[in-house]
mmCIF file of C-alpha atoms in Angstrom:
data_model
loop_
_atom_site.group_PDB
_atom_site.id
_atom_site.type_symbol
_atom_site.label_atom_id
_atom_site.label_comp_id
_atom_site.label_asym_id
_atom_site.label_seq_id
_atom_site.Cartn_x
_atom_site.Cartn_y
_atom_site.Cartn_z
ATOM 1 C CA MET A 1 -27.071 34.135 0.333
ATOM 2 C CA SER A 2 -24.724 33.089 -1.845
ATOM 3 C CA ALA A 3 -21.262 31.000 -2.336
ATOM 4 C CA ARG A 4 -18.243 32.769 -1.712
ATOM 5 C CA THR A 5 -13.962 32.221 -2.532
ATOM 6 C CA ILE A 6 -11.886 33.167 1.287
ATOM 7 C CA ASP A 7 -8.460 33.084 -0.012
ATOM 8 C CA VAL A 8 -5.760 31.724 2.497
ATOM 9 C CA CYS A 9 -2.156 32.664 2.017
ATOM 10 C CA LYS A 10 0.673 34.102 4.353
ATOM 11 C CA ASP A 11 0.200 37.574 2.965
ATOM 12 C CA CYS A 12 -3.969 37.383 2.917
ATOM 13 C CA ARG A 13 -6.232 38.466 5.499
ATOM 14 C CA VAL A 14 -6.465 35.359 6.470
ATOM 15 C CA THR A 15 -3.394 33.127 7.391
ATOM 16 C CA SER A 16 -4.257 29.963 8.558
ATOM 17 C CA ILE A 17 -6.443 26.823 7.375
ATOM 18 C CA ARG A 18 -8.323 26.518 10.378
ATOM 19 C CA GLU A 19 -9.281 30.268 10.759
ATOM 20 C CA GLY A 20 -10.317 30.104 7.331
ATOM 21 C CA ILE A 21 -13.401 27.397 7.847
ATOM 22 C CA ARG A 22 -14.081 29.252 11.136
ATOM 23 C CA LEU A 23 -14.836 32.623 8.662
ATOM 24 C CA ALA A 24 -16.641 30.848 6.039
ATOM 25 C CA GLU A 25 -20.258 30.282 5.888
ATOM 26 C CA PRO A 26 -21.712 26.605 4.656
ATOM 27 C CA TYR A 27 -20.627 26.326 0.288
ATOM 28 C CA ASP A 28 -17.609 28.191 0.132
ATOM 29 C CA THR A 29 -15.234 28.010 -1.804
ATOM 30 C CA LEU A 30 -11.471 28.113 0.325
ATOM 31 C CA LEU A 31 -8.297 28.767 -1.933
ATOM 32 C CA ILE A 32 -5.174 28.573 0.267
ATOM 33 C CA GLY A 33 -2.324 30.267 -1.725
ATOM 34 C CA LYS A 34 1.143 28.117 -2.103
ATOM 35 C CA GLY A 35 2.883 27.999 0.997
ATOM 36 C CA TYR A 36 3.597 26.112 4.389
ATOM 37 C CA TYR A 37 1.418 25.649 7.031
ATOM 38 C CA ARG A 38 1.935 24.043 10.174
ATOM 39 C CA GLU A 39 -1.353 23.390 11.448
ATOM 40 C CA TYR A 40 -3.120 19.942 12.403
ATOM 41 C CA ASN A 41 -6.356 18.865 14.456
ATOM 42 C CA ILE A 42 -7.934 20.894 11.323
ATOM 43 C CA LEU A 43 -11.697 20.481 11.581
ATOM 44 C CA VAL A 44 -13.942 20.746 9.034
ATOM 45 C CA ASP A 45 -17.891 20.564 10.271
ATOM 46 C CA LYS A 46 -19.596 22.729 7.386
ATOM 47 C CA PRO A 47 -19.937 21.964 3.975
ATOM 48 C CA LEU A 48 -16.718 23.526 1.591
ATOM 49 C CA SER A 49 -14.460 23.044 -0.726
ATOM 50 C CA LEU A 50 -10.329 23.107 0.169
ATOM 51 C CA ILE A 51 -8.844 24.073 -2.948
ATOM 52 C CA GLY A 52 -4.890 24.351 -2.804
ATOM 53 C CA GLU A 53 -3.183 26.598 -5.575
ATOM 54 C CA GLY A 54 0.291 25.159 -6.377
ATOM 55 C CA TYR A 55 0.225 22.279 -3.740
ATOM 56 C CA PRO A 56 0.560 24.509 -0.411
ATOM 57 C CA ILE A 57 1.677 22.113 2.373
ATOM 58 C CA ILE A 58 0.510 21.388 5.329
ATOM 59 C CA ASP A 59 2.562 19.889 8.419
ATOM 60 C CA GLY A 60 0.928 18.070 11.023
ATOM 61 C CA GLU A 61 4.697 18.051 12.848
ATOM 62 C CA GLU A 62 3.414 14.521 13.819
ATOM 63 C CA GLN A 63 0.948 15.498 16.713
ATOM 64 C CA GLY A 64 -1.750 13.828 15.298
ATOM 65 C CA GLU A 65 -4.165 14.020 13.153
ATOM 66 C CA VAL A 66 -4.397 16.645 10.201
ATOM 67 C CA ILE A 67 -7.356 17.036 8.526
ATOM 68 C CA ARG A 68 -10.985 15.806 10.225
ATOM 69 C CA VAL A 69 -14.276 15.758 8.256
ATOM 70 C CA VAL A 70 -17.524 15.569 10.021
ATOM 71 C CA ALA A 71 -19.715 17.089 6.915
ATOM 72 C CA ASP A 72 -21.250 16.395 4.055
ATOM 73 C CA ASP A 73 -20.668 17.841 0.263
ATOM 74 C CA VAL A 74 -16.412 18.377 1.446
ATOM 75 C CA ARG A 75 -13.754 19.050 -1.083
ATOM 76 C CA ILE A 76 -10.525 18.624 -0.536
ATOM 77 C CA GLN A 77 -7.815 19.139 -3.511
ATOM 78 C CA GLY A 78 -4.715 20.208 -4.389
ATOM 79 C CA PHE A 79 -2.939 19.893 -1.379
ATOM 80 C CA ALA A 80 0.526 18.146 -0.583
ATOM 81 C CA ILE A 81 0.118 16.993 3.262
ATOM 82 C CA ARG A 82 3.077 16.215 5.595
ATOM 83 C CA ASN A 83 3.737 14.516 8.967
ATOM 84 C CA VAL A 84 0.946 12.370 10.258
ATOM 85 C CA GLY A 85 1.045 11.801 13.960
ATOM 86 C CA VAL A 86 1.629 7.927 14.696
ATOM 87 C CA SER A 87 -0.279 5.993 17.373
ATOM 88 C CA TYR A 88 -0.440 2.409 18.838
ATOM 89 C CA THR A 89 -3.640 3.366 20.296
ATOM 90 C CA SER A 90 -5.516 6.029 17.631
ATOM 91 C CA ASP A 91 -4.943 5.764 13.818
ATOM 92 C CA HIS A 92 -4.425 9.093 12.969
ATOM 93 C CA ALA A 93 -4.806 10.020 9.350
ATOM 94 C CA ALA A 94 -4.149 12.936 6.938
ATOM 95 C CA ILE A 95 -7.435 12.906 6.162
ATOM 96 C CA ARG A 96 -10.362 11.108 7.840
ATOM 97 C CA VAL A 97 -13.931 11.198 6.758
ATOM 98 C CA VAL A 98 -16.737 10.337 9.284
ATOM 99 C CA GLN A 99 -20.362 9.201 9.103
ATOM 100 C CA SER A 100 -20.335 12.390 6.057
ATOM 101 C CA GLU A 101 -21.138 12.247 2.081
ATOM 102 C CA GLY A 102 -20.998 13.584 -1.161
ATOM 103 C CA PHE A 103 -16.910 14.041 -0.352
ATOM 104 C CA ALA A 104 -14.383 14.066 -3.201
ATOM 105 C CA ILE A 105 -10.431 13.820 -2.386
ATOM 106 C CA GLU A 106 -8.814 14.587 -5.339
ATOM 107 C CA ASP A 107 -5.396 15.112 -6.549
ATOM 108 C CA ASN A 108 -3.351 15.350 -3.251
ATOM 109 C CA ARG A 109 -0.241 14.147 -2.390
ATOM 110 C CA PHE A 110 0.901 12.144 0.971
ATOM 111 C CA GLU A 111 4.256 11.746 2.321
ATOM 112 C CA ASN A 112 5.827 10.225 6.008
ATOM 113 C CA LEU A 113 1.893 9.710 6.930
ATOM 114 C CA PHE A 114 0.299 7.006 9.343
ATOM 115 C CA PHE A 115 -2.764 6.340 7.785
ATOM 116 C CA GLY A 116 -3.327 8.007 4.480
ATOM 117 C CA ILE A 117 -6.964 8.270 3.686
ATOM 118 C CA TYR A 118 -9.651 6.979 6.087
ATOM 119 C CA LEU A 119 -13.095 6.864 5.539
ATOM 120 C CA GLU A 120 -15.623 6.522 8.573
ATOM 121 C CA LYS A 121 -19.395 5.171 8.139
ATOM 122 C CA SER A 122 -19.200 7.472 5.281
ATOM 123 C CA ARG A 123 -21.131 7.235 1.657
ATOM 124 C CA GLY A 124 -21.025 8.511 -1.388
ATOM 125 C CA GLY A 125 -17.910 9.726 -2.261
ATOM 126 C CA VAL A 126 -14.987 10.052 -4.367
ATOM 127 C CA VAL A 127 -11.270 9.389 -3.067
ATOM 128 C CA ARG A 128 -9.554 9.799 -6.777
ATOM 129 C CA GLY A 129 -5.771 10.938 -8.078
ATOM 130 C CA ASN A 130 -3.561 11.099 -5.110
ATOM 131 C CA GLN A 131 -0.035 9.745 -4.582
ATOM 132 C CA ILE A 132 0.360 8.456 -1.306
ATOM 133 C CA SER A 133 4.080 7.498 -0.803
ATOM 134 C CA GLY A 134 4.570 6.047 2.928
ATOM 135 C CA ASP A 135 7.901 4.720 4.452
ATOM 136 C CA ALA A 136 6.707 1.813 6.004
ATOM 137 C CA VAL A 137 9.212 -0.661 7.715
ATOM 138 C CA ASP A 138 7.181 -2.857 10.252
ATOM 139 C CA GLU A 139 3.603 -3.855 9.864
ATOM 140 C CA TYR A 140 3.062 -2.967 13.668
ATOM 141 C CA ASN A 141 4.045 0.261 13.437
ATOM 142 C CA SER A 142 2.483 1.775 10.156
ATOM 143 C CA GLY A 143 -1.145 2.134 8.664
ATOM 144 C CA ASN A 144 -2.848 1.278 4.910
ATOM 145 C CA GLY A 145 -2.808 4.299 2.027
ATOM 146 C CA ILE A 146 -6.742 4.520 1.929
ATOM 147 C CA GLN A 147 -8.757 2.475 4.324
ATOM 148 C CA LEU A 148 -12.864 2.251 4.062
ATOM 149 C CA TRP A 149 -14.477 0.971 7.558
ATOM 150 C CA TYR A 150 -18.063 0.594 7.337
ATOM 151 C CA SER A 151 -18.464 3.024 4.523
ATOM 152 C CA ASN A 152 -20.291 2.035 1.249
ATOM 153 C CA ASN A 153 -20.822 3.667 -2.599
ATOM 154 C CA VAL A 154 -17.420 4.888 -2.970
ATOM 155 C CA GLU A 155 -15.083 5.212 -5.797
ATOM 156 C CA VAL A 156 -11.501 4.601 -5.204
ATOM 157 C CA SER A 157 -9.779 5.448 -8.604
ATOM 158 C CA GLU A 158 -5.858 6.544 -10.055
ATOM 159 C CA ASN A 159 -4.871 6.576 -7.066
ATOM 160 C CA ARG A 160 -0.928 5.713 -6.794
ATOM 161 C CA ILE A 161 0.048 3.939 -3.575
ATOM 162 C CA GLU A 162 3.633 3.119 -2.160
ATOM 163 C CA GLY A 163 5.095 1.841 0.779
ATOM 164 C CA VAL A 164 2.253 1.732 3.439
ATOM 165 C CA ARG A 165 1.223 -1.464 5.140
ATOM 166 C CA ASP A 166 -1.981 -2.537 2.856
ATOM 167 C CA GLY A 167 -2.135 0.450 -0.140
ATOM 168 C CA ILE A 168 -6.215 -0.016 -0.157
ATOM 169 C CA TYR A 169 -7.940 -2.024 3.194
ATOM 170 C CA LEU A 170 -11.695 -2.557 2.877
ATOM 171 C CA GLU A 171 -13.550 -3.685 5.976
ATOM 172 C CA PHE A 172 -17.568 -3.724 5.953
ATOM 173 C CA SER A 173 -17.607 -1.836 3.010
ATOM 174 C CA ASP A 174 -19.828 -2.153 -0.020
ATOM 175 C CA THR A 175 -20.316 -1.594 -3.400
ATOM 176 C CA ILE A 176 -17.044 0.219 -3.901
ATOM 177 C CA ARG A 177 -15.108 0.659 -7.438
ATOM 178 C CA ILE A 178 -11.997 0.289 -7.468
ATOM 179 C CA ARG A 179 -10.646 1.130 -11.137
ATOM 180 C CA GLY A 180 -7.029 2.797 -12.253
ATOM 181 C CA ASN A 181 -5.259 2.443 -9.503
ATOM 182 C CA SER A 182 -1.299 1.544 -8.472
ATOM 183 C CA SER A 183 -0.676 -0.639 -5.302
ATOM 184 C CA ARG A 184 3.601 -1.042 -5.137
ATOM 185 C CA LYS A 185 5.739 -1.786 -3.032
ATOM 186 C CA ASN A 186 3.885 -2.273 -0.425
ATOM 187 C CA LEU A 187 4.187 -4.336 3.248
ATOM 188 C CA ARG A 188 1.390 -6.759 3.284
ATOM 189 C CA TYR A 189 -1.078 -6.521 0.486
ATOM 190 C CA GLY A 190 -1.952 -3.730 -2.501
ATOM 191 C CA LEU A 191 -5.446 -4.888 -2.106
ATOM 192 C CA HIS A 192 -7.224 -5.900 0.938
ATOM 193 C CA PHE A 193 -11.197 -7.073 1.314
ATOM 194 C CA MET A 194 -12.697 -8.436 4.697
ATOM 195 C CA PHE A 195 -16.443 -8.879 5.199
ATOM 196 C CA SER A 196 -16.789 -6.665 1.992
ATOM 197 C CA ASN A 197 -19.633 -7.655 -0.473
ATOM 198 C CA ASP A 198 -20.730 -6.482 -3.576
ATOM 199 C CA ASN A 199 -17.844 -4.853 -5.374
ATOM 200 C CA VAL A 200 -16.082 -4.190 -8.285
ATOM 201 C CA TYR A 201 -12.059 -3.659 -8.996
ATOM 202 C CA SER A 202 -10.676 -3.693 -12.311
ATOM 203 C CA ASP A 203 -7.483 -2.395 -14.201
ATOM 204 C CA ASN A 204 -5.312 -2.168 -11.373
ATOM 205 C CA LEU A 205 -1.019 -2.695 -10.918
ATOM 206 C CA PHE A 206 -0.577 -4.913 -7.696
ATOM 207 C CA GLU A 207 3.303 -4.754 -8.191
ATOM 208 C CA ASN A 208 6.031 -5.738 -6.206
ATOM 209 C CA ASN A 209 4.191 -6.098 -2.632
ATOM 210 C CA GLY A 210 4.592 -8.915 0.008
ATOM 211 C CA ALA A 211 1.306 -9.974 -1.628
ATOM 212 C CA GLY A 212 -0.786 -8.505 -4.172
ATOM 213 C CA VAL A 213 -4.454 -9.005 -3.317
ATOM 214 C CA ALA A 214 -6.292 -10.491 -0.645
ATOM 215 C CA VAL A 215 -10.135 -11.334 -0.829
ATOM 216 C CA MET A 216 -11.249 -12.786 2.763
ATOM 217 C CA PHE A 217 -14.684 -13.609 3.650
ATOM 218 C CA SER A 218 -16.302 -11.115 0.595
ATOM 219 C CA LYS A 219 -19.522 -12.308 -1.561
ATOM 220 C CA ARG A 220 -20.054 -11.815 -5.054
ATOM 221 C CA ILE A 221 -16.649 -9.449 -5.997
ATOM 222 C CA ARG A 222 -16.386 -9.124 -9.894
ATOM 223 C CA MET A 223 -12.223 -8.666 -10.609
ATOM 224 C CA THR A 224 -11.152 -7.629 -14.128
ATOM 225 C CA GLY A 225 -8.607 -6.634 -16.444
ATOM 226 C CA ASN A 226 -6.111 -6.421 -13.477
ATOM 227 C CA ARG A 227 -2.176 -7.109 -13.505
ATOM 228 C CA PHE A 228 -0.384 -8.898 -10.324
ATOM 229 C CA ARG A 229 2.981 -8.667 -11.342
ATOM 230 C CA LYS A 230 6.548 -9.511 -8.930
ATOM 231 C CA ASN A 231 4.562 -9.961 -5.487
ATOM 232 C CA TRP A 232 7.634 -12.477 -4.551
ATOM 233 C CA GLY A 233 8.108 -14.427 -1.116
ATOM 234 C CA THR A 234 7.902 -17.565 0.244
ATOM 235 C CA ALA A 235 4.943 -16.498 1.793
ATOM 236 C CA ALA A 236 3.705 -14.125 -1.160
ATOM 237 C CA TYR A 237 1.024 -14.396 -4.319
ATOM 238 C CA GLY A 238 -0.954 -12.152 -6.946
ATOM 239 C CA MET A 239 -4.556 -12.981 -4.959
ATOM 240 C CA LEU A 240 -5.396 -14.835 -1.814
ATOM 241 C CA LEU A 241 -9.006 -16.354 -2.289
ATOM 242 C CA LYS A 242 -10.367 -17.201 1.327
ATOM 243 C CA GLU A 243 -13.470 -18.232 2.047
ATOM 244 C CA ILE A 244 -15.237 -15.907 -0.979
ATOM 245 C CA ASN A 245 -18.338 -16.994 -2.654
ATOM 246 C CA ASP A 246 -19.987 -16.216 -6.390
ATOM 247 C CA ALA A 247 -16.863 -14.498 -7.413
ATOM 248 C CA GLU A 248 -16.064 -12.873 -11.247
ATOM 249 C CA ILE A 249 -12.138 -13.140 -11.977
ATOM 250 C CA ILE A 250 -11.876 -11.871 -15.878
ATOM 251 C CA GLY A 251 -9.260 -11.040 -18.253
ATOM 252 C CA ASN A 252 -6.437 -10.461 -15.297
ATOM 253 C CA LEU A 253 -2.908 -11.212 -15.866
ATOM 254 C CA PHE A 254 -0.538 -13.452 -13.358
ATOM 255 C CA GLU A 255 3.222 -12.359 -14.181
ATOM 256 C CA GLU A 256 6.616 -13.898 -12.472
ATOM 257 C CA ASN A 257 4.260 -14.423 -8.610
ATOM 258 C CA THR A 258 5.117 -17.129 -6.187
ATOM 259 C CA VAL A 259 1.965 -17.925 -6.729
ATOM 260 C CA GLY A 260 -0.561 -16.250 -9.196
ATOM 261 C CA ILE A 261 -3.681 -17.260 -7.028
ATOM 262 C CA ASN A 262 -4.011 -19.212 -3.746
ATOM 263 C CA ILE A 263 -7.561 -20.626 -3.168
ATOM 264 C CA GLU A 264 -8.863 -21.685 -0.109
ATOM 265 C CA GLY A 265 -12.803 -22.471 0.939
ATOM 266 C CA SER A 266 -14.035 -20.261 -2.525
ATOM 267 C CA ASN A 267 -17.144 -21.751 -4.455
ATOM 268 C CA ARG A 268 -18.932 -21.254 -7.485
ATOM 269 C CA ILE A 269 -16.180 -19.037 -8.849
ATOM 270 C CA THR A 270 -15.567 -18.052 -12.488
ATOM 271 C CA TYR A 271 -12.195 -18.141 -13.918
ATOM 272 C CA GLU A 272 -12.072 -16.872 -17.726
ATOM 273 C CA GLY A 273 -9.989 -15.268 -19.632
ATOM 274 C CA ASN A 274 -6.851 -14.502 -17.617
ATOM 275 C CA ASN A 275 -3.071 -14.728 -18.336
ATOM 276 C CA PHE A 276 -1.040 -17.010 -15.585
ATOM 277 C CA VAL A 277 2.632 -15.686 -17.293
ATOM 278 C CA SER A 278 6.053 -17.529 -15.729
ATOM 279 C CA ASN A 279 4.551 -17.914 -12.582
ATOM 280 C CA GLY A 280 5.933 -20.783 -9.712
ATOM 281 C CA TRP A 281 2.757 -21.975 -9.035
ATOM 282 C CA ALA A 282 -0.143 -20.424 -11.747
ATOM 283 C CA ILE A 283 -2.838 -22.003 -9.060
ATOM 284 C CA ARG A 284 -2.482 -23.372 -5.397
ATOM 285 C CA VAL A 285 -6.010 -24.606 -4.397
ATOM 286 C CA LEU A 286 -6.123 -25.252 -0.949
ATOM 287 C CA GLY A 287 -9.268 -26.836 1.262
ATOM 288 C CA ALA A 288 -12.298 -27.622 0.056
ATOM 289 C CA CYS A 289 -13.493 -25.655 -2.768
ATOM 290 C CA TYR A 290 -16.682 -26.553 -4.542
ATOM 291 C CA SER A 291 -18.387 -25.552 -8.514
ATOM 292 C CA ASN A 292 -15.417 -23.322 -9.550
ATOM 293 C CA ASN A 293 -15.397 -23.357 -12.953
ATOM 294 C CA PHE A 294 -11.682 -22.444 -14.809
ATOM 295 C CA HIS A 295 -12.453 -21.910 -19.084
ATOM 296 C CA ARG A 296 -10.208 -20.147 -21.848
ATOM 297 C CA ASN A 297 -7.641 -19.217 -19.522
ATOM 298 C CA ASN A 298 -3.388 -19.061 -21.151
ATOM 299 C CA PHE A 299 -1.124 -20.727 -18.785
ATOM 300 C CA LEU A 300 2.185 -19.934 -19.965
ATOM 301 C CA TYR A 301 5.827 -21.254 -18.814
ATOM 302 C CA ASN A 302 4.764 -21.466 -14.739
ATOM 303 C CA SER A 303 6.899 -23.611 -13.388
ATOM 304 C CA PHE A 304 3.528 -25.404 -11.813
ATOM 305 C CA ASP A 305 -0.055 -24.774 -13.656
ATOM 306 C CA LEU A 306 -1.881 -26.466 -10.377
ATOM 307 C CA SER A 307 -1.569 -27.764 -7.343
ATOM 308 C CA TYR A 308 -3.873 -29.209 -5.282
ATOM 309 C CA ASN A 309 -4.764 -30.770 -2.004
ATOM 310 C CA SER A 310 -7.926 -32.429 -2.158
ATOM 311 C CA ASN A 311 -10.865 -33.538 -4.488
ATOM 312 C CA VAL A 312 -11.453 -32.024 -7.627
ATOM 313 C CA ASN A 313 -15.809 -32.537 -6.761
ATOM 314 C CA ASP A 314 -17.139 -30.311 -9.387
ATOM 315 C CA ASN A 315 -14.988 -28.141 -10.255
ATOM 316 C CA SER A 316 -14.469 -27.679 -14.095
ATOM 317 C CA PHE A 317 -11.361 -26.524 -16.438
ATOM 318 C CA GLU A 318 -12.189 -26.746 -19.650
ATOM 319 C CA GLY A 319 -10.881 -25.344 -23.031
ATOM 320 C CA ASN A 320 -7.628 -23.516 -21.473
ATOM 321 C CA TYR A 321 -4.278 -23.131 -23.194
ATOM 322 C CA TRP A 322 -1.170 -24.774 -21.507
ATOM 323 C CA SER A 323 2.158 -24.113 -23.046
ATOM 324 C CA ASN A 324 3.612 -27.188 -21.617
ATOM 325 C CA TYR A 325 0.477 -29.578 -23.292
ATOM 326 C CA SER A 326 2.186 -32.685 -24.943
ATOM 327 C CA GLY A 327 -0.600 -33.597 -27.148
ATOM 328 C CA TYR A 328 -1.934 -33.458 -30.784
ATOM 329 C CA ASP A 329 -4.472 -32.749 -33.180
ATOM 330 C CA LEU A 330 -4.698 -34.815 -35.777
ATOM 331 C CA ASP A 331 -8.604 -33.795 -37.514
ATOM 332 C CA LYS A 332 -7.199 -29.959 -37.103
ATOM 333 C CA ASN A 333 -9.538 -28.161 -35.314
ATOM 334 C CA GLY A 334 -7.760 -26.858 -32.955
ATOM 335 C CA VAL A 335 -8.653 -29.225 -29.787
ATOM 336 C CA GLY A 336 -6.049 -31.519 -28.660
ATOM 337 C CA ASP A 337 -7.021 -34.902 -29.119
ATOM 338 C CA VAL A 338 -5.574 -36.162 -25.449
ATOM 339 C CA PRO A 339 -6.830 -34.693 -21.987
ATOM 340 C CA HIS A 340 -4.155 -32.119 -20.394
ATOM 341 C CA ARG A 341 -3.595 -33.275 -16.636
ATOM 342 C CA PRO A 342 -2.437 -29.966 -15.328
ATOM 343 C CA VAL A 343 -1.034 -31.237 -12.127
ATOM 344 C CA LYS A 344 2.670 -32.677 -11.577
ATOM 345 C CA LEU A 345 3.740 -35.380 -9.049
ATOM 346 C CA PHE A 346 5.959 -33.461 -8.484
ATOM 347 C CA SER A 347 4.155 -30.411 -7.407
ATOM 348 C CA TYR A 348 2.547 -33.274 -4.868
ATOM 349 C CA ILE A 349 6.476 -33.851 -3.725
ATOM 350 C CA VAL A 350 7.135 -29.907 -3.282
ATOM 351 C CA ASN A 351 3.753 -29.521 -0.968
ATOM 352 C CA ARG A 352 4.856 -32.445 0.998
ATOM 353 C CA THR A 353 8.724 -31.071 1.180
ATOM 354 C CA PRO A 354 9.247 -28.179 -0.249
ATOM 355 C CA GLU A 355 13.162 -28.785 0.061
ATOM 356 C CA THR A 356 12.748 -31.128 -2.815
ATOM 357 C CA LEU A 357 12.287 -27.973 -4.979
ATOM 358 C CA ILE A 358 15.841 -28.017 -5.825
ATOM 359 C CA LEU A 359 14.857 -30.749 -8.375
ATOM 360 C CA LEU A 360 13.008 -28.926 -9.860
ATOM 361 C CA ARG A 361 14.748 -28.779 -13.769
ATOM 362 C CA SER A 362 15.826 -32.486 -12.664
ATOM 363 C CA LEU A 363 15.516 -35.361 -15.456
ATOM 364 C CA PHE A 364 14.585 -37.599 -12.209
ATOM 365 C CA MET A 365 11.557 -35.488 -12.020
ATOM 366 C CA ASP A 366 10.654 -35.428 -15.863
ATOM 367 C CA LEU A 367 10.611 -38.901 -16.241
ATOM 368 C CA ILE A 368 8.308 -39.422 -12.815
ATOM 369 C CA ASP A 369 6.089 -36.539 -14.004
ATOM 370 C CA PHE A 370 5.606 -38.206 -17.529
ATOM 371 C CA SER A 371 5.266 -41.532 -15.763
ATOM 372 C CA GLU A 372 2.263 -39.643 -13.890
ATOM 373 C CA ARG A 373 0.697 -38.563 -16.992
ATOM 374 C CA VAL A 374 0.317 -41.657 -18.941
ATOM 375 C CA SER A 375 -0.663 -43.089 -15.883
ATOM 376 C CA PRO A 376 -1.875 -41.448 -13.285
ATOM 377 C CA VAL A 377 -1.804 -42.520 -9.349
ATOM 378 C CA PHE A 378 -1.961 -39.439 -7.487
ATOM 379 C CA THR A 379 -3.717 -37.430 -9.623
ATOM 380 C CA PRO A 380 -7.616 -37.039 -9.081
ATOM 381 C CA ASP A 381 -9.322 -39.046 -12.532
ATOM 382 C CA ASN A 382 -11.506 -36.008 -13.335
ATOM 383 C CA LEU A 383 -8.793 -33.595 -12.578
ATOM 384 C CA ALA A 384 -7.926 -33.184 -16.172
ATOM 385 C CA ASP A 385 -8.663 -30.471 -19.108
ATOM 386 C CA ASN A 386 -10.474 -32.606 -21.769
ATOM 387 C CA GLN A 387 -10.429 -29.665 -24.347
ATOM 388 C CA PRO A 388 -7.185 -28.531 -23.923
ATOM 389 C CA GLN A 389 -6.491 -25.372 -27.211
ATOM 390 C CA MET A 390 -3.530 -25.796 -29.202
ATOM 391 C CA ARG A 391 -3.554 -22.158 -29.964
ATOM 392 C CA ILE A 392 -3.208 -19.048 -27.234
ATOM 393 C CA ILE A 393 -6.795 -17.545 -26.680
ATOM 394 C CA LYS A 394 -6.856 -14.263 -27.695
#
């Protein structure tokens, strides 16, 4: 039997989405016409394509979940889904995919949601080009825009997410590709990893979130070409790394964040070709971090380029450009003739007594920072860039 197309609209023979699914055979297409459909707990239990024409509105009336997919090879495209039910015991979502593969959720619009798209123990699918707009106020009664739980091999690309708890949240999810998304104005994180390995995120924007990205308890994460901008607040940062290993952070922009990267207990990470511009702290290192390599990065006009509260050990800071480097290059080879020590004494003082930050631009602090550079007392001897670049690295 060949696949059929079933029209669903208010003037059609079939007037509800749920009825259309009931009448459909596997691999049929439902064409849902423009209009208003007050439906929730819609179960898709066979391979189908649900295509909206003119963004038909599916209103869940805050009664619970709107669409649940429990079959392989399901496509949901072109809908405006709103009014997901809020619960303190269930993670209601606009679209939930459960133990399925080969799914595609594309070009939908979500408003007044709890969770937006929730992938549960699913694999081999695409979440692309969706617009998710929430109005979250408190973390305890809000959900995430896109959540992956025990899901693998999924592409999450070109989505626009605002006003939720976490823009994109991964938990126990591996081999995920996150590309070209915009995650802004979310309560907690723009992107959040927990116990998720072998993932790649590239060319995304994380702006004006509680914090940009948190990568926690994960391995082999590749992060390239992303922009972390204007994540401001007393506990905000562009990126948090906590207990991660064997990662690559290459070619990213960290601009106007309270802290560009906050690092705790993370090892064997390559930081290369990144631009740290006008942050409070470009990099703040807390706790034991070993075998990290900071190479050919630009540090431009940050209040503090580097803050450190432990021994450098075998971490390397070589060949970076530092806008506040005051050395010289007599042999004209493009490399400073004297090492650069990026840690200011004042950063130690601020770490211990944050109230002293009010003295940041004072002459007195400039003098003691200069004294520390000339004759280091608090800075570890090996915390220096012995090959500081004289020009911005392109």
